[in-house]
Every structure is written in C-alpha cells, then in structure tokens.
Amino acid sequence: MRVLIINTSERIGGAAIAANRLMKALKKNGVKARMLVRDKQTDHLTVASAGSSWAHMLRFLWERLCIFVGNGFSRKRLFLVDIANTGIDITQTQEFQRADVIHLHWVNQGFLSITGLRHILQAGKPVVITMHDQWYFTGICHYSGSCEKYTTLCHHCEQQGGSLLGDMAQRLFRQKEHLYHSAHLTFVGCSEWMASLARKSKLTEGHQVISIPNAIDTDLFKPLDKTEARKAFQLPTDKRLLLFGCQRITDERKGFRYLVEALQLLKQAHPDIVQRMEIVVVGGQAEAVRDQVPFSMIPISYVSDPQKMVQLYNAVDIYVTPSLQDNLPNTIMEALSCGIPCVGFNVGGIPEMIDHQETGYVARYKDAQDFANGILWTLSADYATLSHQARTKVVTHYSENAVARQYIEVYESL
C-alpha cells in the first residue's frame, strides 16, 4: 500500500511535525509512505517538493493580499483565516499518481485551493483528512472560539474584519459543502475534542469522523539524566526549572499572559519557593518577553533539532502550557514522553493528554490562580511517580506502533 501524506511544510509547525512523524511510523510498520509538501526543508528522499518556491510565494502573497483587502485593509486577523482562493494541482505529480491513499493534513497558505482539493477528490482515490485545527469543517477560520455557526452555515465571520470582498466565510463554506457532498471522506481529529467539534459541523454530515492521536518516537523522546541535560544548556543545577515553549511566544492563542499572571501570584504568595525557581522560555521572540516575567527567566531561541529538544525537556522539572486553544499539542506529548509532568488549562485536547494529578495538573480555563496552584502542586507532589506515569501514558497511547496501527486499519477499510 502506498500512502501520500500532504502538508504545506515539511518540518515547520505542529502539523508538519505530526505529519512527518506519522510517515516514519507508517514506514516502520510496512507501509510505503511519502510526503508531498510545498516547503521542503531537508534532503530526505521520501519527501517531495510540489514545485518552485517563487511560485509558491506568489500564491501565498496573493491569498494574504485578498484577506488583507477583505478585512478592510487590517493586518489584525491576517493569519487567523484561510480562503483557499489559490494553489496548485498536485494530481499531475508522480507522487500523487502512484499513491493508493491520499492523506491530507494542513494544506493552507496558498498550497491547495478549493479547486485543487476538487481535483484530488475527483481523482477517485481514497482520501483521509487529518484535522490539526478546524479549517476543514468551518468556513475560513482555523479556530472558531465560541462561535458555532459552522454547525449550520458560516457567515459574517467574527474573524473577518470587513466586507470589501463580500462574505468570504459563507462563500467558502458553500464551496466546501458542494465539494464534500459527492465525495467519500474520512475525517480524523488528532484529539477527541477536535473530532467532537467536527461531528457537529454541517460539512461532515454523511462522512466518517474518528479520533486518532499524533504519533511520537518514544525511543527518541525519553528520560535522560537531568544533571547532564542541564549542563548541555548551561542551566542552573540548584533550581527548580519550568519550561514554556512555542513557535512564537507572542501568539495570543498560546496564553503567555496567563502564565505571567500565575507566576506573579506565586511570587506574592510563596516568595521563598520562587527564589528557588527559574523559567526557561524557548521559541521565537523569547527575548522580547523577558521584562514581563516576574522572576528569573532564561530565553532560548527556537530549537529545531529534536535531539536538543529532548535534552531541554529533560533539563527541566515541569512543562507549562497556558494555551487558550489547542488540538493535541506536540510539546505536551514530547514533555510527557521524557517523563516531565505538565500543567495546562482545561481546553481542547489538553485534558486528554494530561491526567489531572497523575501526569500533571489540569487548571480551570483562563484561571491564573488555579494555574499557579497547579505549578505548586506539581512541584510538591511525588515527582518520581508523576514522571513514571507521564512516560507510561505516552508509550501506551501515542507510540508510533499504536498510532500507525490505527491509521493502517483506516486505510485498509477504504
């Protein structure tokens, strides 16, 4: 069986990481899997590039320009939506023609248009869609927040700031509705939370919607000696270390301000404990937020090397994730796999990953005080037991073999 995994990027972003890991997991389980991407970052032979980079850039810029105009010339919501008005036809590529199963992941920002998706569905090959956010079953948005218009008909989207190009959300929703109507699709949510939202959408009516988590290489992401890991990053060995990381620290959806508030509350209520704590912040623009943190902070720029990230996870005591909207964060999975307890809000797929007071702490949504309580509880709990249970959770639910077997069952059923 030949499976073609399609994603905008090969390595950058959570969806790219998840898609790449799935390809490797499938190959280890006897499936001939390849990736087709717009943005190829390595020389791996099993990853193919879909054309020239300059043409991709023009398409990307054209879509952003249309969104910019449609938003009333505002940049505020420029990357919260995708309108799929431009892209390429991948059905003419050798990779597509050789594949038995087409597996779509995150294909936005000028990679695949609605027309491009139509060509794929009309080719008659089985199609699986893994949903890393809500875009496949909404009009134009990646995360709908409290809006549930997608259950009937998206229109006048709250994330569309203007109407100069008409109601883009309704127009794209209607196009997707027509596109999906005559197709046989299997939608996969990376979390049960995402799958449950998708089942409510008008767009998924008549289609199978299931939940399969992302995979992780538990032989790579594993517990290491903490002292040696700290030495590798020149981190203090006499402190309790927290870690927060994401691709862009200032992304409001990642909730950094709630982490800052929680740390301020900890400093006020437990100054003695805070003196023995430091926070490591890794990701783009990490240095820019140093002044916001109420105690000692160690900024580290974005780390792309997985082996270095394994060392970084093992160097800390807790991974904290105040994300306000998230599907099945790779960072939580990676930290747990390294035996690092996590603290996060009760939102999205996070409570499916963190077992409350077993592998970490699930705080009430947007409650900085409870997030602070979670940090304090995790630091004072039986750390060895938490660490063991965190590792066990990942090996049992998210290992490459466990996830690959579930996807192979789906492919074979099609």
mmCIF file of C-alpha atoms in Angstrom, residues 89-226:
data_model
loop_
_atom_site.group_PDB
_atom_site.id
_atom_site.type_symbol
_atom_site.label_atom_id
_atom_site.label_comp_id
_atom_site.label_asym_id
_atom_site.label_seq_id
_atom_site.Cartn_x
_atom_site.Cartn_y
_atom_site.Cartn_z
ATOM 1 C CA ASP A 89 -2.994 20.928 -8.794
ATOM 2 C CA ILE A 90 -0.996 18.088 -7.237
ATOM 3 C CA THR A 91 -2.891 15.357 -9.136
ATOM 4 C CA GLN A 92 -0.416 15.695 -12.007
ATOM 5 C CA THR A 93 2.573 14.866 -9.825
ATOM 6 C CA GLN A 94 4.221 11.473 -9.966
ATOM 7 C CA GLU A 95 3.768 11.061 -6.202
ATOM 8 C CA PHE A 96 0.010 11.511 -6.429
ATOM 9 C CA GLN A 97 -0.436 9.209 -9.390
ATOM 10 C CA ARG A 98 1.490 6.396 -7.713
ATOM 11 C CA ALA A 99 -0.369 6.622 -4.390
ATOM 12 C CA ASP A 100 -3.143 4.274 -3.310
ATOM 13 C CA VAL A 101 -4.354 6.525 -0.470
ATOM 14 C CA ILE A 102 -4.229 10.311 -0.244
ATOM 15 C CA HIS A 103 -3.805 11.645 3.293
ATOM 16 C CA LEU A 104 -4.373 15.386 3.655
ATOM 17 C CA HIS A 105 -3.037 17.289 6.649
ATOM 18 C CA TRP A 106 -2.573 21.099 6.930
ATOM 19 C CA VAL A 107 -2.641 22.433 3.346
ATOM 20 C CA ASN A 108 -3.279 26.174 3.765
ATOM 21 C CA GLN A 109 -1.499 29.471 3.000
ATOM 22 C CA GLY A 110 -1.620 29.138 -0.767
ATOM 23 C CA PHE A 111 -0.711 25.448 -1.101
ATOM 24 C CA LEU A 112 -4.052 23.842 -2.026
ATOM 25 C CA SER A 113 -7.076 25.807 -3.202
ATOM 26 C CA ILE A 114 -10.671 24.653 -3.282
ATOM 27 C CA THR A 115 -10.115 23.868 -6.958
ATOM 28 C CA GLY A 116 -7.018 21.871 -6.048
ATOM 29 C CA LEU A 117 -8.979 19.900 -3.459
ATOM 30 C CA ARG A 118 -11.688 19.259 -6.051
ATOM 31 C CA HIS A 119 -9.112 17.751 -8.434
ATOM 32 C CA ILE A 120 -7.937 15.448 -5.638
ATOM 33 C CA LEU A 121 -11.435 14.222 -4.810
ATOM 34 C CA GLN A 122 -12.372 13.767 -8.457
ATOM 35 C CA ALA A 123 -9.328 11.538 -8.991
ATOM 36 C CA GLY A 124 -11.236 8.754 -7.239
ATOM 37 C CA LYS A 125 -8.557 7.730 -4.764
ATOM 38 C CA PRO A 126 -9.465 7.144 -1.089
ATOM 39 C CA VAL A 127 -8.943 10.367 0.872
ATOM 40 C CA VAL A 128 -8.250 10.718 4.596
ATOM 41 C CA ILE A 129 -8.214 14.176 6.192
ATOM 42 C CA THR A 130 -6.403 14.717 9.484
ATOM 43 C CA MET A 131 -7.675 17.884 11.166
ATOM 44 C CA HIS A 132 -4.949 19.759 13.016
ATOM 45 C CA ASP A 133 -7.373 22.643 13.507
ATOM 46 C CA GLN A 134 -10.975 23.418 12.491
ATOM 47 C CA TRP A 135 -10.436 24.771 8.978
ATOM 48 C CA TYR A 136 -11.702 21.710 7.115
ATOM 49 C CA PHE A 137 -15.131 21.972 8.752
ATOM 50 C CA THR A 138 -15.571 25.736 9.101
ATOM 51 C CA GLY A 139 -15.818 28.478 6.510
ATOM 52 C CA ILE A 140 -12.443 30.189 6.761
ATOM 53 C CA CYS A 141 -11.224 30.106 10.381
ATOM 54 C CA HIS A 142 -8.700 27.754 11.977
ATOM 55 C CA TYR A 143 -10.195 28.089 15.454
ATOM 56 C CA SER A 144 -13.781 29.233 15.917
ATOM 57 C CA GLY A 145 -13.597 30.081 19.620
ATOM 58 C CA SER A 146 -17.138 30.248 20.997
ATOM 59 C CA CYS A 147 -18.722 30.628 17.529
ATOM 60 C CA GLU A 148 -20.767 27.624 16.343
ATOM 61 C CA LYS A 149 -22.035 28.918 13.017
ATOM 62 C CA TYR A 150 -20.162 26.067 11.354
ATOM 63 C CA THR A 151 -22.814 23.684 12.671
ATOM 64 C CA THR A 152 -25.282 25.138 10.146
ATOM 65 C CA LEU A 153 -23.724 27.767 7.887
ATOM 66 C CA CYS A 154 -20.715 30.018 8.420
ATOM 67 C CA HIS A 155 -21.464 33.660 7.624
ATOM 68 C CA HIS A 156 -20.271 37.096 8.720
ATOM 69 C CA CYS A 157 -17.251 35.534 10.406
ATOM 70 C CA GLU A 158 -16.099 37.256 13.601
ATOM 71 C CA GLN A 159 -12.532 36.828 12.360
ATOM 72 C CA GLN A 160 -13.230 38.627 9.093
ATOM 73 C CA GLY A 161 -12.715 42.292 9.863
ATOM 74 C CA GLY A 162 -14.501 43.771 6.861
ATOM 75 C CA SER A 163 -16.755 43.068 3.898
ATOM 76 C CA LEU A 164 -14.951 44.650 0.955
ATOM 77 C CA LEU A 165 -14.817 41.275 -0.813
ATOM 78 C CA GLY A 166 -18.194 40.082 0.403
ATOM 79 C CA ASP A 167 -18.909 37.347 2.919
ATOM 80 C CA MET A 168 -15.828 35.179 2.424
ATOM 81 C CA ALA A 169 -16.818 32.746 5.179
ATOM 82 C CA GLN A 170 -20.211 31.949 3.695
ATOM 83 C CA ARG A 171 -18.808 31.699 0.183
ATOM 84 C CA LEU A 172 -16.085 29.210 1.179
ATOM 85 C CA PHE A 173 -18.465 27.233 3.417
ATOM 86 C CA ARG A 174 -20.809 26.756 0.432
ATOM 87 C CA GLN A 175 -17.882 25.702 -1.750
ATOM 88 C CA LYS A 176 -16.760 23.116 0.800
ATOM 89 C CA GLU A 177 -20.329 21.878 1.182
ATOM 90 C CA HIS A 178 -20.586 21.295 -2.557
ATOM 91 C CA LEU A 179 -17.105 19.757 -2.659
ATOM 92 C CA TYR A 180 -17.689 17.273 0.154
ATOM 93 C CA HIS A 181 -21.225 16.334 -0.866
ATOM 94 C CA SER A 182 -20.267 13.937 -3.648
ATOM 95 C CA ALA A 183 -17.047 12.693 -2.031
ATOM 96 C CA HIS A 184 -16.301 9.757 0.249
ATOM 97 C CA LEU A 185 -14.149 11.199 3.033
ATOM 98 C CA THR A 186 -12.799 10.072 6.366
ATOM 99 C CA PHE A 187 -12.116 12.925 8.804
ATOM 100 C CA VAL A 188 -9.652 12.277 11.627
ATOM 101 C CA GLY A 189 -9.336 14.507 14.686
ATOM 102 C CA CYS A 190 -5.964 14.423 16.436
ATOM 103 C CA SER A 191 -7.958 14.659 19.659
ATOM 104 C CA GLU A 192 -11.438 13.515 20.612
ATOM 105 C CA TRP A 193 -12.189 17.190 21.272
ATOM 106 C CA MET A 194 -11.471 18.084 17.652
ATOM 107 C CA ALA A 195 -13.428 15.092 16.374
ATOM 108 C CA SER A 196 -16.422 16.027 18.530
ATOM 109 C CA LEU A 197 -16.440 19.550 17.084
ATOM 110 C CA ALA A 198 -16.170 18.178 13.547
ATOM 111 C CA ARG A 199 -19.136 15.859 14.069
ATOM 112 C CA LYS A 200 -21.315 18.905 14.786
ATOM 113 C CA SER A 201 -20.437 20.602 11.504
ATOM 114 C CA LYS A 202 -22.854 20.674 8.592
ATOM 115 C CA LEU A 203 -19.881 19.942 6.342
ATOM 116 C CA THR A 204 -19.097 16.495 7.776
ATOM 117 C CA GLU A 205 -22.651 15.122 7.512
ATOM 118 C CA GLY A 206 -22.598 11.689 5.901
ATOM 119 C CA HIS A 207 -18.869 11.245 6.417
ATOM 120 C CA GLN A 208 -16.935 9.181 8.938
ATOM 121 C CA VAL A 209 -15.363 11.245 11.732
ATOM 122 C CA ILE A 210 -12.956 9.457 14.078
ATOM 123 C CA SER A 211 -10.169 10.331 16.515
ATOM 124 C CA ILE A 212 -6.568 9.132 16.222
ATOM 125 C CA PRO A 213 -3.777 10.925 18.109
ATOM 126 C CA ASN A 214 -0.469 12.072 16.684
ATOM 127 C CA ALA A 215 2.482 9.709 16.951
ATOM 128 C CA ILE A 216 5.797 10.220 18.705
ATOM 129 C CA ASP A 217 9.088 8.346 18.635
ATOM 130 C CA THR A 218 9.346 7.195 22.253
ATOM 131 C CA ASP A 219 12.861 5.870 21.591
ATOM 132 C CA LEU A 220 13.958 9.443 20.845
ATOM 133 C CA PHE A 221 11.832 11.350 23.350
ATOM 134 C CA LYS A 222 12.769 9.521 26.531
ATOM 135 C CA PRO A 223 14.029 10.304 30.044
ATOM 136 C CA LEU A 224 17.698 11.278 30.345
ATOM 137 C CA ASP A 225 19.965 12.283 33.209
ATOM 138 C CA LYS A 226 18.724 15.697 34.363
#
